[in-house]
Tab-separated table of C-alpha atoms in Angstrom:
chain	number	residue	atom	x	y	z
A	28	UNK	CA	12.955	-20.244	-5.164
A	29	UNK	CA	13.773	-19.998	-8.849
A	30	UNK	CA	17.677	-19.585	-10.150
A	31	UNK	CA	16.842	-15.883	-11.283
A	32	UNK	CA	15.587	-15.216	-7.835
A	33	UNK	CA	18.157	-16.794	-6.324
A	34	UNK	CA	20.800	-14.798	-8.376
A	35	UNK	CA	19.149	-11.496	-7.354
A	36	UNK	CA	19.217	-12.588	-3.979
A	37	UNK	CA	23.390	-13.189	-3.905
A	38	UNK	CA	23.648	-10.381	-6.089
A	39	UNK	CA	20.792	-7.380	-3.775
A	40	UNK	CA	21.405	-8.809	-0.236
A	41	UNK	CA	24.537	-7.276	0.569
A	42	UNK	CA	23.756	-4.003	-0.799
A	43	UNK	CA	20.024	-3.480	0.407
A	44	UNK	CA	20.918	-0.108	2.503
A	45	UNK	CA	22.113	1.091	-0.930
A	46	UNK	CA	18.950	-0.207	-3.275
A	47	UNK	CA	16.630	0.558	-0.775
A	48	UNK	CA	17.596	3.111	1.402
A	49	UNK	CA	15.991	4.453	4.803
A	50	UNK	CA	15.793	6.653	7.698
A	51	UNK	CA	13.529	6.594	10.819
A	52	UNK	CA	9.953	8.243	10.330
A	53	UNK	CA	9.294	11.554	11.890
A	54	UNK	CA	5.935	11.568	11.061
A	55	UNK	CA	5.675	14.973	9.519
A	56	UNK	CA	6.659	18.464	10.863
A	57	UNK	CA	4.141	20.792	13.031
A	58	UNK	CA	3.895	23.253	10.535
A	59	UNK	CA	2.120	20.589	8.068
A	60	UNK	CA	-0.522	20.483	10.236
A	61	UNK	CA	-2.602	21.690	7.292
A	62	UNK	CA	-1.212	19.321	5.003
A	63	UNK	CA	-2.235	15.418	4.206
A	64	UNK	CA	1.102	13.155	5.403
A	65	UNK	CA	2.229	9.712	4.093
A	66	UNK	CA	4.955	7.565	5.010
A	67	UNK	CA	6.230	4.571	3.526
A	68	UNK	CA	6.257	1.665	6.062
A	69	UNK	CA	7.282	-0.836	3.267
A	70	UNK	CA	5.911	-2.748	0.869
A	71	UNK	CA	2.369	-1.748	0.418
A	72	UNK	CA	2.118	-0.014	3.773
A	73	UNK	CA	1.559	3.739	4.439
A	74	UNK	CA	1.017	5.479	7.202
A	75	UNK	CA	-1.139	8.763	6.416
A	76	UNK	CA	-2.266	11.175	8.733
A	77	UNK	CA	-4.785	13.778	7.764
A	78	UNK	CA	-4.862	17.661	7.876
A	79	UNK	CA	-5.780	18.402	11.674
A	80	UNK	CA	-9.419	19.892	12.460
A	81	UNK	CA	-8.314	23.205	14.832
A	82	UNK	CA	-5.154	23.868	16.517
A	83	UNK	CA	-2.954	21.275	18.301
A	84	UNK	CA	-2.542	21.440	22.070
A	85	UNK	CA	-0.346	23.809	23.768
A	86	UNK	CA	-0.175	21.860	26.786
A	87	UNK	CA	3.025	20.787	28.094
A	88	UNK	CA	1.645	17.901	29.105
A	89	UNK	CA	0.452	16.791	25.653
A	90	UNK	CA	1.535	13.768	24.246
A	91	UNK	CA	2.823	12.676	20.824
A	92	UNK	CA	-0.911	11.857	19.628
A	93	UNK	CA	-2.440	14.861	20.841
A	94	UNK	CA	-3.030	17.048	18.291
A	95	UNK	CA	-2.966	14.709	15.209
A	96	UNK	CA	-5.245	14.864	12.401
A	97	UNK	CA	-6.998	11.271	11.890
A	98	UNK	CA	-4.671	9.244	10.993
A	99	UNK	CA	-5.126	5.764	8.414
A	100	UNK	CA	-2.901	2.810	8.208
A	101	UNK	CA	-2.852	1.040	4.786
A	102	UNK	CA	-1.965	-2.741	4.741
A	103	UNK	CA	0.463	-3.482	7.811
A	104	UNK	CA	2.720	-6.252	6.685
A	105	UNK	CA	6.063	-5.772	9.146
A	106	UNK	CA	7.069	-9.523	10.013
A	107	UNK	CA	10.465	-10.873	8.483
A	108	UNK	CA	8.788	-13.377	6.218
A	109	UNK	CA	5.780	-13.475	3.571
A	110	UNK	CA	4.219	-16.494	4.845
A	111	UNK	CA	1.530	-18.219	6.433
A	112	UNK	CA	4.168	-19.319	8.963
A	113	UNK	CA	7.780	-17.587	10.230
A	114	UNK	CA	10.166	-20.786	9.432
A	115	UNK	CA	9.527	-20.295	5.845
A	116	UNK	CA	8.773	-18.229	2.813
A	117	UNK	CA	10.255	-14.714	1.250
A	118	UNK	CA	11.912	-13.548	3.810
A	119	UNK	CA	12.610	-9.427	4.491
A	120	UNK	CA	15.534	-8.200	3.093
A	121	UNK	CA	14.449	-4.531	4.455
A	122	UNK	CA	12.921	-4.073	7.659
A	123	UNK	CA	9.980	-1.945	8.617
A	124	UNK	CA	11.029	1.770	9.871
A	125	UNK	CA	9.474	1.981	12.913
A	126	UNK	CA	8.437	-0.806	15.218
A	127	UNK	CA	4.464	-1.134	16.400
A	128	UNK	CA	5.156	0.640	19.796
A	129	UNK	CA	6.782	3.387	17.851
A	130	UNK	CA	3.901	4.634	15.467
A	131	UNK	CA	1.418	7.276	16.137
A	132	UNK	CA	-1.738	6.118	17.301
A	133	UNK	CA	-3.887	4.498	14.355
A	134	UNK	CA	-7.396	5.502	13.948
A	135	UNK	CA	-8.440	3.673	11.081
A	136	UNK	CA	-6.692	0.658	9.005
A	137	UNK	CA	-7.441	-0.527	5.869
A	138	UNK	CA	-6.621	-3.724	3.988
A	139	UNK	CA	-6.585	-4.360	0.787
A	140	UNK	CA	-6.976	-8.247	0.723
A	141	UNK	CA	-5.610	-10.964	2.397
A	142	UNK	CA	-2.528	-12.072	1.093
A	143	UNK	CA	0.352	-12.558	3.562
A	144	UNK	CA	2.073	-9.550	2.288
A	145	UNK	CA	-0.718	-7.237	2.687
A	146	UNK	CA	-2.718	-9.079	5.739
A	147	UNK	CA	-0.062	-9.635	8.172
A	148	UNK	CA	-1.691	-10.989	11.065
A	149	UNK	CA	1.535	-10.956	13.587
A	150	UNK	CA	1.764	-7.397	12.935
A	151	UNK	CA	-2.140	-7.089	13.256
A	152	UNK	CA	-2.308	-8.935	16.318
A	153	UNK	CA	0.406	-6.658	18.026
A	154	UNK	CA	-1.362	-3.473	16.613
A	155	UNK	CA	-4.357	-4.551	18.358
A	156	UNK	CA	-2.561	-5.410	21.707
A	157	UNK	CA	-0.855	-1.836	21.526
A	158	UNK	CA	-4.140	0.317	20.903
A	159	UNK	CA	-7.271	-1.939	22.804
A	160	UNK	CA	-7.761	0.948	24.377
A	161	UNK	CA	-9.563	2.709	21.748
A	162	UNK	CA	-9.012	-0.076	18.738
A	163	UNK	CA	-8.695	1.073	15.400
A	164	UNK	CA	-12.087	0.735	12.968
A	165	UNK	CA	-10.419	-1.618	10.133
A	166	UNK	CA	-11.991	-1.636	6.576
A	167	UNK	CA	-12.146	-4.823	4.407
A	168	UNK	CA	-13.382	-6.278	1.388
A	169	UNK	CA	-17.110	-8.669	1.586
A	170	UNK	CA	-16.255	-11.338	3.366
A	171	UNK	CA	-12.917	-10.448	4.673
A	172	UNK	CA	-13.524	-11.033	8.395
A	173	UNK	CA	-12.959	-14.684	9.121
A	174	UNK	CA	-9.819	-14.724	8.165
A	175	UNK	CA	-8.624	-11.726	10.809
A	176	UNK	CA	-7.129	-12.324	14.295
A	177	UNK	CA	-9.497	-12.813	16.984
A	178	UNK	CA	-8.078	-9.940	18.958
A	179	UNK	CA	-9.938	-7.753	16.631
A	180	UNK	CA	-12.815	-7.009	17.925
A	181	UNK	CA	-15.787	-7.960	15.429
A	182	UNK	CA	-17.634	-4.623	16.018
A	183	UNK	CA	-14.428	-2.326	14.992
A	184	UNK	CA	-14.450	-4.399	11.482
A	185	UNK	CA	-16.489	-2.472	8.454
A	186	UNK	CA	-17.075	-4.741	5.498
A	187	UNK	CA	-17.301	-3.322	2.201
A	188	UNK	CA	-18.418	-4.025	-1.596
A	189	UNK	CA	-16.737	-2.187	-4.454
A	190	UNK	CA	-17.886	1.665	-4.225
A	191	UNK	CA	-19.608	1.681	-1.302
A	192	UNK	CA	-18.996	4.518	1.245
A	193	UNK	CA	-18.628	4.420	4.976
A	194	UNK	CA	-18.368	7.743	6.821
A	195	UNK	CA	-16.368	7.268	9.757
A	196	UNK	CA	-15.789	9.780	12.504
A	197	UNK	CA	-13.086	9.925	15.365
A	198	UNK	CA	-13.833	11.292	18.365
A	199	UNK	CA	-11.449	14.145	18.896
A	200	UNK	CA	-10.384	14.560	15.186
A	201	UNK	CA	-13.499	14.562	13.087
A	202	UNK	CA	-14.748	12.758	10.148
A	203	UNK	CA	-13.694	10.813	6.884
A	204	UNK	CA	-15.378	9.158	4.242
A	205	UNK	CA	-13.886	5.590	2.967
A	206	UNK	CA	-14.495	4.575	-0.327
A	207	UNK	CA	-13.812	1.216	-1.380
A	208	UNK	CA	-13.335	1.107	-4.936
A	209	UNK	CA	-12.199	-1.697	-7.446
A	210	UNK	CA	-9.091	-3.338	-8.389
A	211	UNK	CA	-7.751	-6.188	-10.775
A	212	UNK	CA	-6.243	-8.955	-8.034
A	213	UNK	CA	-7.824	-11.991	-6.189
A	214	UNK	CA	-7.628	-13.359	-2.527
A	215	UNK	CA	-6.583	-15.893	-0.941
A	216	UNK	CA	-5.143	-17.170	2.236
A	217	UNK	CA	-5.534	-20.942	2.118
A	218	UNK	CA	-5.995	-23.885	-0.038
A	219	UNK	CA	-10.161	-23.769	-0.200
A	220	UNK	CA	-10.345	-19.562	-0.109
A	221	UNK	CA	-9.633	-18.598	-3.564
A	222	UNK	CA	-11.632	-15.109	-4.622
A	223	UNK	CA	-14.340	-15.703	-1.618
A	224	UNK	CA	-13.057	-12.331	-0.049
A	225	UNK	CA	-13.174	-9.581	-2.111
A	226	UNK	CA	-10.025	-7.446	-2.672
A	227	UNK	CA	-9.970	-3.868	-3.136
A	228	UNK	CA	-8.215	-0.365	-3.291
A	229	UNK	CA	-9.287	2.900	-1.092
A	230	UNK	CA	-10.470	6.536	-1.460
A	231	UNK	CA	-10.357	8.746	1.320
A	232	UNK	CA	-10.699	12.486	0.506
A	233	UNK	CA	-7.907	13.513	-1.926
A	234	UNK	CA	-6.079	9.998	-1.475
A	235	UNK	CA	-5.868	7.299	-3.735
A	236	UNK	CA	-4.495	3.641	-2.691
A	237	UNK	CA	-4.203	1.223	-5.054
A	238	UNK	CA	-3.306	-1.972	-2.883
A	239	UNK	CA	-2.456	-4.340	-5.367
A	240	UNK	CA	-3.536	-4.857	-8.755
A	241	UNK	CA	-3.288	-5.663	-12.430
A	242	UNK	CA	-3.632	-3.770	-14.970
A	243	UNK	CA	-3.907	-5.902	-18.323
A	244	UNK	CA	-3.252	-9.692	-19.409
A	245	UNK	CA	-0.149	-9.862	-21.404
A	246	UNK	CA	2.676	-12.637	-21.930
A	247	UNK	CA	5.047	-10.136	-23.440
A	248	UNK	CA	8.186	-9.007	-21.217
A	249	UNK	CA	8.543	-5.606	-23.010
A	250	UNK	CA	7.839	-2.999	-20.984
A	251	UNK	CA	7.754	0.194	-23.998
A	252	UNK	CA	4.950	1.779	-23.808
A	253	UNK	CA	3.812	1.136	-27.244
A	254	UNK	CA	3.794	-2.458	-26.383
A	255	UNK	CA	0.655	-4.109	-25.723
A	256	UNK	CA	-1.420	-1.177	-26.730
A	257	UNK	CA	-3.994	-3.286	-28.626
A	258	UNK	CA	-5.053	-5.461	-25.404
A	259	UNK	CA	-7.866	-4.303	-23.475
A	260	UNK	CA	-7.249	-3.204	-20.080
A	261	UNK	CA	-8.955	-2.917	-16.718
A	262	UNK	CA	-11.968	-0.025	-16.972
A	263	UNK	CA	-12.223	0.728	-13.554
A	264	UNK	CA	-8.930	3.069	-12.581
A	265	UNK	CA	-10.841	5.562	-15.579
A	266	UNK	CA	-13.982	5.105	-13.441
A	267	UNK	CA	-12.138	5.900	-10.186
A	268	UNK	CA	-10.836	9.008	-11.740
A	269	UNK	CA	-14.353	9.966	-13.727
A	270	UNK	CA	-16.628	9.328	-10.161
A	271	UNK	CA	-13.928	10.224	-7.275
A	272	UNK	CA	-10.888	12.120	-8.595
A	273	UNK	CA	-8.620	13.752	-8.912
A	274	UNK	CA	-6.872	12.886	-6.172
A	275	UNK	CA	-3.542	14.954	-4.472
A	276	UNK	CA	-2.102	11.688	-4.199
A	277	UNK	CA	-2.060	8.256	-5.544
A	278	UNK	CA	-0.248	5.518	-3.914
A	279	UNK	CA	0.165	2.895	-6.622
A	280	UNK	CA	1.966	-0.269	-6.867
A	281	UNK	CA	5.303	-0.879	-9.032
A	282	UNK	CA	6.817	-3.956	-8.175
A	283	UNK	CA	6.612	-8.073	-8.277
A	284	UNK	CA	5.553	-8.015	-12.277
A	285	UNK	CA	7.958	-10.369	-13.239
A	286	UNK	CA	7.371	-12.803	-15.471
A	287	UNK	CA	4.233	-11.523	-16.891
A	288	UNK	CA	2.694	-14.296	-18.280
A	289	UNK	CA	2.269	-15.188	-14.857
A	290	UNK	CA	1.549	-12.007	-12.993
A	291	UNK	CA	0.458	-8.913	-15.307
A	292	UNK	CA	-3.272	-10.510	-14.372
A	293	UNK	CA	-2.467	-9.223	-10.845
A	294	UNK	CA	0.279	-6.932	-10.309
A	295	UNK	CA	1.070	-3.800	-12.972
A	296	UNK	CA	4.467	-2.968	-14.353
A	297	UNK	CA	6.200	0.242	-13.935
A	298	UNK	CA	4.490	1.446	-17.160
A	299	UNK	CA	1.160	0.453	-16.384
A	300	UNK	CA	1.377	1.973	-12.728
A	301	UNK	CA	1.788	5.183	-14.750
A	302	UNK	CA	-1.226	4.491	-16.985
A	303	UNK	CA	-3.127	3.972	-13.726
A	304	UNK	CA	-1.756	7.155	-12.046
A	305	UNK	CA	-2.890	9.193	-15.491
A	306	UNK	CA	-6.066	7.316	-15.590
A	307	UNK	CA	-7.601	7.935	-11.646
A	308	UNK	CA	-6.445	11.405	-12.480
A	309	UNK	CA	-4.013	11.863	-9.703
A	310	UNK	CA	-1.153	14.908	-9.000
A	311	UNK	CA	0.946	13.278	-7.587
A	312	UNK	CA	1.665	9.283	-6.880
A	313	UNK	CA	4.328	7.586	-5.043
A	314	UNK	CA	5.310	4.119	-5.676
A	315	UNK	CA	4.717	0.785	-3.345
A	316	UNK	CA	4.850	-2.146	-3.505
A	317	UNK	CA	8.353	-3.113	-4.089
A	318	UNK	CA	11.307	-2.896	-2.089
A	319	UNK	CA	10.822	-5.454	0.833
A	320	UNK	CA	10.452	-8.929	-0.521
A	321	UNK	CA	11.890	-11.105	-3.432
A	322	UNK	CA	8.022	-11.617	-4.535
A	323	UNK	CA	8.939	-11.904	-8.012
A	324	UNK	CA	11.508	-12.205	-10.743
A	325	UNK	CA	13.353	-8.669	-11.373
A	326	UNK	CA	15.975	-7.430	-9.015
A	327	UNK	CA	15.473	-5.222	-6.341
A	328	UNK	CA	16.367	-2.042	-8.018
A	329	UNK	CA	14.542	-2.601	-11.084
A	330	UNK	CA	11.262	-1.092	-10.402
A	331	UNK	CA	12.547	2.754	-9.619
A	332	UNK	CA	14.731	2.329	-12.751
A	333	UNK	CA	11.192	1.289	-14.682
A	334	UNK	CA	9.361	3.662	-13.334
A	335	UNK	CA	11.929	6.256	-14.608
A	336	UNK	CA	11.797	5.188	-18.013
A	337	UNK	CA	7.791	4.835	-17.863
A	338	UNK	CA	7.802	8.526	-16.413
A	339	UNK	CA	10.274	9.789	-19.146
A	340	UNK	CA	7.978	7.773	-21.875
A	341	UNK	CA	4.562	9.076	-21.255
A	342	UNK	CA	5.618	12.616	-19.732
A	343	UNK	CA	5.218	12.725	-16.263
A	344	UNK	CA	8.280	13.876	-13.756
A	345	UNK	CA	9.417	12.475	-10.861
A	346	UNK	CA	8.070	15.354	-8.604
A	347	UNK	CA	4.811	13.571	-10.044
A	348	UNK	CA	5.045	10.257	-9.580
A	349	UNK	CA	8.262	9.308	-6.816
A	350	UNK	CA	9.763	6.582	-5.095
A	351	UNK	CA	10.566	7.961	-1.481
A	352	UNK	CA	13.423	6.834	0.750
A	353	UNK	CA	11.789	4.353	3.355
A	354	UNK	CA	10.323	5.845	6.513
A	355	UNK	CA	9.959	8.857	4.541
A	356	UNK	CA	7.036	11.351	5.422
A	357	UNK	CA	5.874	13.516	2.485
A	358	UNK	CA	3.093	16.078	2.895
A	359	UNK	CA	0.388	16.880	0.467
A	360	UNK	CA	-1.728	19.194	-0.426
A	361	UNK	CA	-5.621	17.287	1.060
């Protein structure tokens, strides 16, 4: 840990409930049925159900599940540290909302790569115990399976290369087409695995998730939007928009940027995340990535305050592009 990490740990520890505040997920109300709903899990993770095919059950014996559009889960990362192992690493200054046994039942998840804060494979492993009955189909990058938990089974697993399209349909709910398009990161999850998994971001129908990515190279800590203007940038959120878009929502990182000579290659600052959100043409976008881990340099608050500015800067408002309270459901137009 470096001394400006360390100093925004003494300094965002004690008031976490106040930087990054939450409540416990509902998981949408009834009469959104007809609406797309996400809720922020932490970090990079969102739960999103989609609109409903026909009317729920009227049963009183229906359960919680009955009656749910299909519903995606976006890079589960819910153990207390960052790390190939639980003795060490960043450890989670914010817990996860709601606990495995506690979340509607997944139909389809999708990771983005395999970091540790993105592939999580305690939380993984327990998803998989929770729902063998019917396992989830999970979407990856090429090459992405070997490093997953072998309680996954193989045949549930859909590898995919940058804009390629899987239609996948659950029984019950109906069908949804995953696209997996491009994004400016790497992978890795050991010593001798650098880039041989390919990382990625996701479109399904009106949704947009953005994973974790870059945006340009720079070594310059300014984050005006003027700055940097000259540098070329990554092509492929404009493609995104051009070929898939526009999207009713965009769920698009804002957080571990600092310092970026070191990370801008990989992870976008506040400003950028609104050049992206302009860029894959979305409505609306809501802001991950941040808010769970001391990944980086800036404090814990720092990325909604950027994000302000960036709005304010380039003309977008916050009922455009929001950070939600943890655990939060939101519903969408789909």
């Amino acid at each position: 840990m470096n001394k400006r990490t360390a100093v925004n740990d003494a300094r965002d520890m004690p008031r976490v409930d106040e930087l990054v505040p939450r409540t416990k997920p509902d998981w949408g109300k009834p009469e959104n049925a007809d609406k797309m709903k996400a809720t922020w899990m932490g970090h990079a993770s969102y739960l999103v159900e989609m609109p409903r095919d026909g009317p729920a059950p009227t049963s009183e014996k229906s359960t919680k599940d009955e009656g749910r559009g299909v519903t995606i889960l976006f890079d589960p990362a819910w153990s207390k540290r960052c790390s190939p192992v639980q003795f060490a690493g960043s450890i989670r200054y914010q817990d996860a909302p709601a606990t495995v046994d506690e979340i509607p039942e997944i139909d389809i998840l999708c990771l983005s790569h395999n970091h540790y804060d993105h592939q999580d494979t305690n939380t993984l492993t327990a998803i998989y115990k929770r729902f063998s009955h019917r396992p989830p189909v999970l979407c990856v990058g090429l090459n992405g399976t070997d490093s997953l938990p072998s309680i996954i089974p193989r045949n549930r697993v859909v590898e995919m290369d940058w804009w390629e399209e899987r239609e996948i349909t659950v029984e019950g709910k109906g069908k949804v087409k995953v696209t997996c398009t491009p994004a400016q990161h790497m992978s890795k999850r050991g010593a001798f695995d650098t880039a041989k998994a390919l990382w990625t971001s996701y479109a399904i129908k009106s949704l947009w998730f953005g994973g974790d990515t870059g945006y340009r190279h720079t070594e310059s800590e300014s984050h005006d939007p003027s700055a940097n203007a000259d540098l070329p940038h990554c092509p492929a959120f404009k493609q995104i928009g051009e070929r898939l878009g526009p999207f009713s929502l965009g769920l698009i990182p804002i957080g571990a940027y600092e310092p970026r000579w070191f990370l801008s290659s990989v992870h976008c600052s506040p400003i950028e995340s609104v050049r992206i959100f302009q860029e894959v043409k979305a409505k609306t976008a809501l802001g991950i990535h941040w808010g769970t881990w001391h990944m980086a340099w800036e404090a814990v608050d720092e990325p909604p305050k950027l994000l302000k500015a960036a709005r304010e800067a380039l003309g977008v408002t916050e009922a455009q592009f929001g950070v939600p309270v943890l655990g939060e459901t939101r519903a969408f137009e789909a």
